[in-house]
Coordinates of C-alpha atoms in Angstrom, one line a residue:
M159 CA 6.4 34.7 41.3
A160 CA 9.5 34.3 42.2
M161 CA 11.3 31.3 42.3
K162 CA 11.3 29.1 45.8
D163 CA 15.0 27.3 45.3
Y164 CA 17.7 28.7 43.0
S165 CA 19.6 26.1 41.0
D166 CA 23.1 26.0 41.6
E167 CA 23.5 26.7 37.2
F168 CA 21.2 29.7 38.1
K169 CA 23.1 31.1 40.9
A170 CA 26.6 30.7 39.1
D171 CA 25.0 32.2 35.9
A172 CA 23.9 35.3 37.9
V173 CA 27.4 36.0 39.5
D174 CA 28.8 35.8 36.2
L175 CA 26.6 37.9 34.6
Y176 CA 27.4 40.7 37.7
E177 CA 30.8 40.2 37.5
S178 CA 31.1 40.3 33.8
T179 CA 29.0 43.6 33.6
P180 CA 31.0 46.9 33.3
G181 CA 29.3 48.9 35.9
A182 CA 26.8 47.1 36.9
T183 CA 25.5 47.0 40.3
Y184 CA 23.4 44.7 42.6
K185 CA 20.2 46.4 42.2
S186 CA 20.2 46.9 38.1
I187 CA 21.5 42.8 37.8
A188 CA 18.8 42.0 40.5
A189 CA 15.8 43.7 39.0
D190 CA 16.6 42.5 35.2
L191 CA 16.8 38.6 37.3
G192 CA 14.0 39.5 39.3
I193 CA 15.3 38.7 42.6
N194 CA 16.4 40.1 45.3
R195 CA 19.5 42.5 45.5
A196 CA 20.8 41.2 48.8
T197 CA 20.4 37.7 47.9
L198 CA 22.4 38.9 44.6
R199 CA 25.6 40.4 47.0
E200 CA 25.0 37.3 48.9
W201 CA 25.8 35.1 46.0
V202 CA 28.5 37.4 44.5
L203 CA 29.9 37.6 48.2
R204 CA 30.0 34.0 48.6
D205 CA 31.6 33.1 45.2
R206 CA 34.6 35.5 45.8
E207 CA 35.0 34.1 48.8
R208 CA 35.4 30.9 47.8
R209 CA 37.9 32.0 44.9
G210 CA 39.7 33.9 47.3
V211 CA 38.8 37.0 45.7
S212 CA 38.9 40.7 46.9
A213 CA 35.7 42.7 46.6
G214 CA 35.0 45.0 43.7
P215 CA 34.2 44.9 39.9
A216 CA 37.7 64.1 -34.7
S217 CA 37.5 67.3 -36.0
T218 CA 38.1 68.0 -39.6
G219 CA 39.4 71.2 -38.9
Q220 CA 37.2 73.4 -41.7
T221 CA 34.6 75.7 -39.8
P222 CA 30.9 74.9 -41.1
T223 CA 28.9 77.4 -43.2
P224 CA 26.3 78.6 -40.5
T225 CA 22.8 76.8 -40.8
G226 CA 20.3 79.3 -43.0
T227 CA 23.3 81.0 -44.3
S228 CA 24.4 80.9 -48.1
P229 CA 28.3 81.5 -49.3
S230 CA 29.1 85.0 -50.3
A231 CA 31.7 86.8 -51.9
D232 CA 32.2 89.4 -49.4
P233 CA 34.7 88.4 -46.8
D234 CA 33.8 91.3 -43.7
E235 CA 29.7 90.0 -44.0
R236 CA 31.3 86.0 -43.7
I237 CA 32.7 87.3 -40.7
R238 CA 30.0 88.9 -39.5
R239 CA 27.9 85.9 -39.9
L240 CA 30.3 83.6 -38.2
E241 CA 31.0 85.9 -35.4
A242 CA 27.0 86.0 -34.3
R243 CA 27.1 81.8 -34.9
V244 CA 30.1 81.7 -32.3
A245 CA 28.0 84.4 -30.0
E246 CA 24.8 82.0 -30.5
L247 CA 27.1 78.5 -29.5
E248 CA 28.7 80.1 -26.3
V249 CA 25.5 81.4 -25.2
T250 CA 24.3 77.6 -25.6
E251 CA 27.4 76.2 -23.9
R252 CA 27.0 78.6 -20.7
K253 CA 23.6 77.4 -20.7
L254 CA 24.5 73.7 -20.8
A255 CA 27.2 74.0 -18.3
T256 CA 24.8 75.8 -15.6
E257 CA 22.4 72.8 -16.4
R258 CA 25.4 70.6 -15.7
D259 CA 26.7 72.3 -12.6
V260 CA 22.8 72.2 -11.1
L261 CA 22.4 68.8 -11.2
R262 CA 25.8 68.1 -10.4
K263 CA 25.0 69.4 -7.3
A264 CA 21.7 68.4 -7.0
A265 CA 22.7 64.9 -6.8
K266 CA 23.6 64.7 -3.5
Y267 CA 20.4 66.4 -2.6
F268 CA 18.6 63.1 -4.0
G269 CA 20.7 61.2 -2.4
R270 CA 19.4 61.8 1.4
G271 CA 16.9 59.6 1.4
D272 CA 14.2 62.5 1.8
E273 CA 11.5 62.9 -0.1
L274 CA 12.1 63.5 -3.9
V275 CA 10.6 67.1 -4.5
G276 CA 11.0 68.5 -1.1
S277 CA 15.0 67.4 -1.7
R278 CA 14.5 69.4 -5.0
F279 CA 12.8 72.4 -3.1
Q280 CA 15.5 72.3 -0.7
F281 CA 18.5 72.9 -3.5
V282 CA 16.6 75.2 -5.1
D283 CA 16.3 77.7 -1.7
D284 CA 20.1 76.5 -0.8
H285 CA 21.3 77.6 -4.6
R286 CA 18.9 81.1 -4.9
T287 CA 21.3 83.7 -4.1
T288 CA 23.9 82.3 -6.7
K289 CA 21.2 81.4 -9.4
E290 CA 17.9 82.7 -10.7
V291 CA 14.9 80.6 -9.2
K292 CA 13.3 80.8 -12.6
R293 CA 16.7 78.9 -13.7
L294 CA 16.9 76.3 -11.1
C295 CA 13.3 75.2 -11.8
E296 CA 13.5 74.7 -14.9
V297 CA 16.2 72.5 -14.9
L298 CA 15.1 70.8 -12.2
E299 CA 11.2 70.5 -13.8
L300 CA 9.6 72.2 -11.1
N301 CA 6.6 75.0 -10.9
R302 CA 8.4 78.1 -9.4
S303 CA 4.5 78.9 -7.9
S304 CA 5.0 75.3 -6.0
Y305 CA 8.3 76.1 -5.0
Y306 CA 7.1 79.6 -2.9
N307 CA 4.4 77.6 -1.5
W308 CA 6.8 74.8 -0.3
L309 CA 8.9 78.4 1.1
S310 CA 6.0 79.6 3.0
G311 CA 5.6 76.2 4.9
R312 CA 9.3 76.6 6.2
Y313 CA 8.7 77.6 10.0
A314 CA 5.9 75.0 10.1
R315 CA 8.5 72.6 8.4
A316 CA 11.1 73.5 10.7
A317 CA 9.3 73.0 13.8
R318 CA 8.1 69.5 12.5
Q319 CA 11.7 68.0 12.5
H320 CA 12.7 69.3 15.7
R321 CA 10.0 67.7 17.2
D322 CA 10.7 64.8 15.1
R323 CA 14.6 65.0 16.1
I324 CA 13.3 65.3 19.9
L325 CA 11.4 61.9 19.1
A326 CA 13.8 60.2 18.0
E327 CA 16.3 60.7 20.8
R328 CA 13.8 58.9 22.9
I329 CA 12.9 56.5 20.5
R330 CA 16.9 56.1 20.3
E331 CA 16.5 55.6 24.1
V332 CA 14.0 53.2 24.3
H333 CA 15.3 51.0 21.2
G334 CA 19.0 51.3 22.7
E335 CA 17.3 50.0 26.5
S336 CA 15.8 47.0 24.6
G337 CA 19.0 45.7 22.9
G338 CA 17.5 47.3 19.4
A339 CA 14.8 44.4 19.3
Y340 CA 11.6 46.5 19.6
G341 CA 9.8 48.1 16.6
S342 CA 7.2 50.7 16.1
P343 CA 4.7 49.2 18.1
R344 CA 6.6 48.1 21.5
V345 CA 8.4 51.7 21.2
T346 CA 5.2 53.2 21.2
V347 CA 4.2 51.6 24.2
E348 CA 6.9 52.7 26.5
L349 CA 7.0 55.8 25.0
R350 CA 3.3 56.4 26.1
E351 CA 4.2 54.8 30.0
R352 CA 7.2 57.6 30.1
G353 CA 4.4 60.0 29.4
L354 CA 4.8 60.6 25.8
Q355 CA 1.6 61.2 24.3
V356 CA 2.5 59.8 20.6
N357 CA 0.5 57.3 17.5
E358 CA 2.1 54.3 16.5
K359 CA 2.2 55.7 12.5
R360 CA 4.2 59.0 13.7
V361 CA 6.9 56.3 15.4
A362 CA 7.4 54.5 12.8
R363 CA 7.7 57.6 10.2
V364 CA 10.1 58.8 12.6
I365 CA 12.3 55.5 13.2
R366 CA 12.0 55.4 8.9
A367 CA 13.5 58.7 8.4
F368 CA 16.0 58.4 11.0
S369 CA 17.0 54.9 10.1
I370 CA 16.5 53.2 13.3
T371 CA 17.3 50.0 12.5
G372 CA 16.1 46.4 13.7
I373 CA 18.0 43.5 13.9
R374 CA 17.7 39.9 11.0
L375 CA 18.3 36.1 11.6
R376 CA 20.7 34.3 10.0
R377 CA 19.6 30.6 8.8
R378 CA 18.6 28.0 11.9
V379 CA 20.1 25.0 12.2
R380 CA 17.6 21.9 12.9
T381 CA 17.6 20.9 16.7
T382 CA 14.8 18.5 16.1
V383 CA 15.8 14.8 15.2
P384 CA 12.5 12.8 16.0
N385 CA 13.0 9.0 17.8
P386 CA 10.9 7.2 15.4
A387 CA 11.6 3.9 18.6
T388 CA 9.0 5.9 21.0
S389 CA 5.2 5.3 21.5
P390 CA 3.0 7.9 20.2
V391 CA 2.3 11.3 22.0
A392 CA -0.9 13.1 21.3
D393 CA -1.3 16.8 20.2
L394 CA -3.1 18.0 23.3
F395 CA -2.6 21.9 22.0
Q396 CA -3.5 21.7 17.8
R397 CA -1.8 24.9 17.8
D398 CA -3.7 26.3 20.7
F399 CA -0.8 28.4 22.7
T400 CA -3.1 30.4 24.7
A401 CA -3.8 29.6 28.7
A402 CA -6.5 31.0 30.7
E403 CA -4.3 30.9 34.2
P404 CA -0.5 30.2 34.7
G405 CA 0.7 26.8 35.1
R406 CA -1.5 25.2 33.4
K407 CA 0.2 24.4 29.6
Y408 CA 3.6 24.5 29.2
M409 CA 5.8 24.5 25.7
G410 CA 9.4 24.0 25.4
G411 CA 11.9 23.3 22.7
I412 CA 15.7 23.1 21.9
T413 CA 17.8 25.7 19.9
Y414 CA 21.4 25.6 19.1
L415 CA 23.9 29.0 20.5
R416 CA 26.6 29.1 17.7
L417 CA 30.2 29.6 18.9
S418 CA 33.0 30.8 17.2
G419 CA 35.4 28.4 15.4
G420 CA 32.1 26.0 14.4
E421 CA 31.1 24.7 17.9
F422 CA 27.8 25.2 19.3
L423 CA 25.7 25.7 23.0
Y424 CA 22.1 24.3 23.2
L425 CA 19.4 26.1 25.0
A426 CA 16.2 24.3 26.1
A427 CA 13.6 26.5 27.6
V428 CA 10.1 26.0 29.4
L429 CA 7.3 28.8 28.4
D430 CA 4.1 29.2 30.6
C431 CA 1.6 29.5 27.5
F432 CA -0.4 32.2 29.9
S433 CA 2.5 35.0 29.8
R434 CA 5.0 33.5 27.7
K435 CA 7.1 33.5 30.6
V436 CA 10.2 31.3 30.4
V437 CA 10.1 29.2 33.9
G438 CA 12.7 26.9 33.5
W439 CA 16.0 26.8 31.1
S440 CA 19.6 24.7 30.5
I441 CA 22.8 25.5 28.5
A442 CA 25.3 22.9 27.8
D443 CA 27.1 21.5 25.0
H444 CA 25.5 18.7 24.5
M445 CA 21.9 17.9 23.1
R446 CA 21.4 14.7 25.7
T447 CA 18.6 14.2 27.6
S448 CA 19.8 15.5 30.7
L449 CA 19.6 19.1 28.9
V450 CA 15.7 19.2 28.7
A451 CA 15.4 17.5 32.1
N452 CA 17.2 19.8 33.7
A453 CA 15.1 22.9 32.1
L454 CA 11.9 21.3 33.2
R455 CA 13.1 20.6 37.2
M456 CA 13.4 24.3 36.4
A457 CA 10.5 25.0 36.1
A458 CA 8.9 23.3 38.8
S459 CA 11.2 24.5 40.7
T460 CA 10.2 28.6 39.4
R461 CA 6.6 27.6 40.2
G462 CA 6.2 25.3 43.2
G463 CA 5.2 22.2 41.2
L464 CA 4.2 21.2 37.4
D465 CA 1.1 18.3 39.5
G466 CA -1.5 18.7 36.4
A467 CA -0.2 20.5 34.1
V468 CA 0.6 20.1 30.3
F469 CA 3.7 20.0 28.6
H470 CA 4.1 20.4 24.9
S471 CA 7.2 20.4 22.8
D472 CA 8.2 18.6 19.0
H473 CA 8.9 15.2 18.3
G474 CA 12.8 15.4 19.1
A475 CA 14.5 12.4 20.5
R476 CA 15.0 13.9 24.0
Y477 CA 11.5 14.4 24.5
G478 CA 10.7 11.2 23.6
S479 CA 13.0 9.6 25.7
R480 CA 12.2 6.9 28.3
A481 CA 13.9 9.1 31.2
F482 CA 11.9 12.4 30.4
A483 CA 9.1 10.6 30.0
S484 CA 9.9 9.1 33.5
L485 CA 10.4 12.6 34.7
C486 CA 6.8 13.7 33.4
D487 CA 5.5 10.7 35.5
Q488 CA 7.1 11.5 38.5
L489 CA 6.3 15.6 38.3
G490 CA 2.6 15.0 37.4
V491 CA 2.8 16.6 33.9
T492 CA 1.1 15.0 31.4
R493 CA 3.0 15.3 27.6
S494 CA 2.1 16.8 24.3
M495 CA 3.6 16.5 21.0
G496 CA 3.3 18.1 17.5
A497 CA 3.4 16.4 14.5
V498 CA 7.0 14.9 13.0
G499 CA 8.2 17.6 10.6
T500 CA 6.0 20.5 11.3
S501 CA 7.2 23.4 13.2
A502 CA 4.1 25.2 13.2
D503 CA 3.1 22.9 16.3
N504 CA 5.0 24.4 18.3
A505 CA 5.1 27.8 16.7
A506 CA 5.2 29.7 20.0
C507 CA 8.0 28.3 20.9
E508 CA 10.1 28.4 17.5
S509 CA 9.2 32.3 17.5
F510 CA 10.7 32.3 20.9
H511 CA 13.9 30.8 19.8
A512 CA 13.7 33.2 16.6
S513 CA 13.1 36.6 18.9
L514 CA 16.2 35.4 21.1
K515 CA 18.5 34.9 18.6
R516 CA 17.4 38.1 17.0
E517 CA 18.1 40.4 19.9
T518 CA 21.0 38.7 21.3
L519 CA 23.2 38.1 18.2
Q520 CA 22.3 41.2 16.5
G521 CA 23.5 40.5 13.3
A522 CA 26.7 38.5 14.1
H523 CA 27.2 35.0 13.3
D524 CA 28.4 33.8 16.0
Y525 CA 28.5 34.2 20.4
G526 CA 32.1 34.4 20.7
D527 CA 33.3 32.0 23.6
A528 CA 31.2 30.0 25.6
G529 CA 31.7 31.8 28.3
T530 CA 30.1 35.3 26.7
C531 CA 27.3 33.0 25.1
R532 CA 26.4 31.9 28.7
R533 CA 26.1 35.3 29.8
T534 CA 24.8 36.9 27.1
V535 CA 21.7 34.2 26.6
F536 CA 21.4 34.0 30.4
A537 CA 20.9 38.2 31.0
W538 CA 18.6 38.2 28.0
L539 CA 16.2 35.3 29.6
T540 CA 15.6 37.1 32.6
R541 CA 15.2 40.6 31.3
Y542 CA 12.7 38.6 28.9
N543 CA 10.6 37.6 32.2
S544 CA 11.1 40.8 33.8
R545 CA 11.0 43.8 31.2
R546 CA 11.0 43.4 27.7
R547 CA 7.6 44.0 27.1
H548 CA 5.6 41.0 24.8
S549 CA 2.6 41.4 22.0
A550 CA 0.9 38.6 23.4
N551 CA 0.5 40.2 27.1
G552 CA -0.6 43.5 25.4
H553 CA 2.9 44.7 25.6
L554 CA 3.5 44.1 29.1
S555 CA 6.1 42.0 30.5
P556 CA 5.3 38.3 31.6
N557 CA 6.0 39.0 35.6
E558 CA 4.4 42.2 35.3
Y559 CA 1.3 40.4 33.1
E560 CA 1.2 37.7 35.7
R561 CA 1.3 40.1 38.7
R562 CA -1.5 42.3 37.3
H563 CA -3.6 38.7 36.8
Q564 CA -3.1 37.6 40.5
T565 CA -4.2 41.1 41.6
A566 CA -6.9 41.0 39.5
K567 CA -8.4 37.4 40.9
L568 CA -7.6 38.8 44.5
T569 CA -9.9 41.5 43.9
L570 CA -12.6 39.5 42.5
A571 CA -12.5 37.1 45.5
A572 CA -12.5 39.7 47.9

């Protein structure tokens, strides 16, 4: 459901996102934001007009007596025996040199990350014209018949590898569009919707084989500070973060956004438990009550009101303040809070914060400056609603999940 009224903060962030995105079009940015193209264009032109900017975007030295021989008084006989021993040692040295050469060249094959035996077979095949297959198999401790069986399947193997390379390109495309966030389950769903019949096990195997890696989180900073002076609020959720209808149950929390130089911005978000849609948010350089209040007001604007809804949060001082309690009363919202110091009582919101940082920071230590941080997070939030697939929604985006729910209701009513 589109917002009826857009806050000034939302408009400013939308314009900033368009102006700062290289090669951006009104259509692409509007699609991510879930708004009308003409609306975005109007905001951009109005902002440019306000700013007066024109349009556009050690050896002893003695020879030992050969083993198994006894000293002989005949010099010629001794010479013949020594020559035979030297020839024997030369053969052994050549054999050892061959083994060293084979093993040295084979080392790079074993470092590819491929399946070990297959790599050994490939090495034998690549060097069969310069050395005997028998000798190569001996050095690498392979059975020759196994090598020839492997060789007979080279055409089928090459065809499979070719198909895997093509699939890897499709996976990289989906993975890149998700900002490096999607793993094999979401990638599989996306590929199937694009007409490619593939199972998740194969996608996972190709992701591993082609090193298509995801992103990891760093340790987070504590943002929940309990306020012992406030009156207790009951936990109406009891760790049940689901809802039968949109607009019934909401959850929220605050997370930090690290900037360069050790400073922070803070994000307060409100999510609908039905679809996990972010219906309200606010970004500021402080954690005063106004931060969470602005996010709740945006949620009320998005949904056209919150009367009768339940809002769940942690025991942070901002959510427990009198000002926030008064705002909830004005909006007809019933408050709910988890136990003090237990993150599991607001686990779904904590998971949302983790996804946001993993997919926006992508391993970086911070977001850079404040402007870049706001644009990055704003773009992710809007794309999260309009395009990002969510496992709790059967791998549908929150907007699409709500649209299908509404369509089903209308069908049943008819």
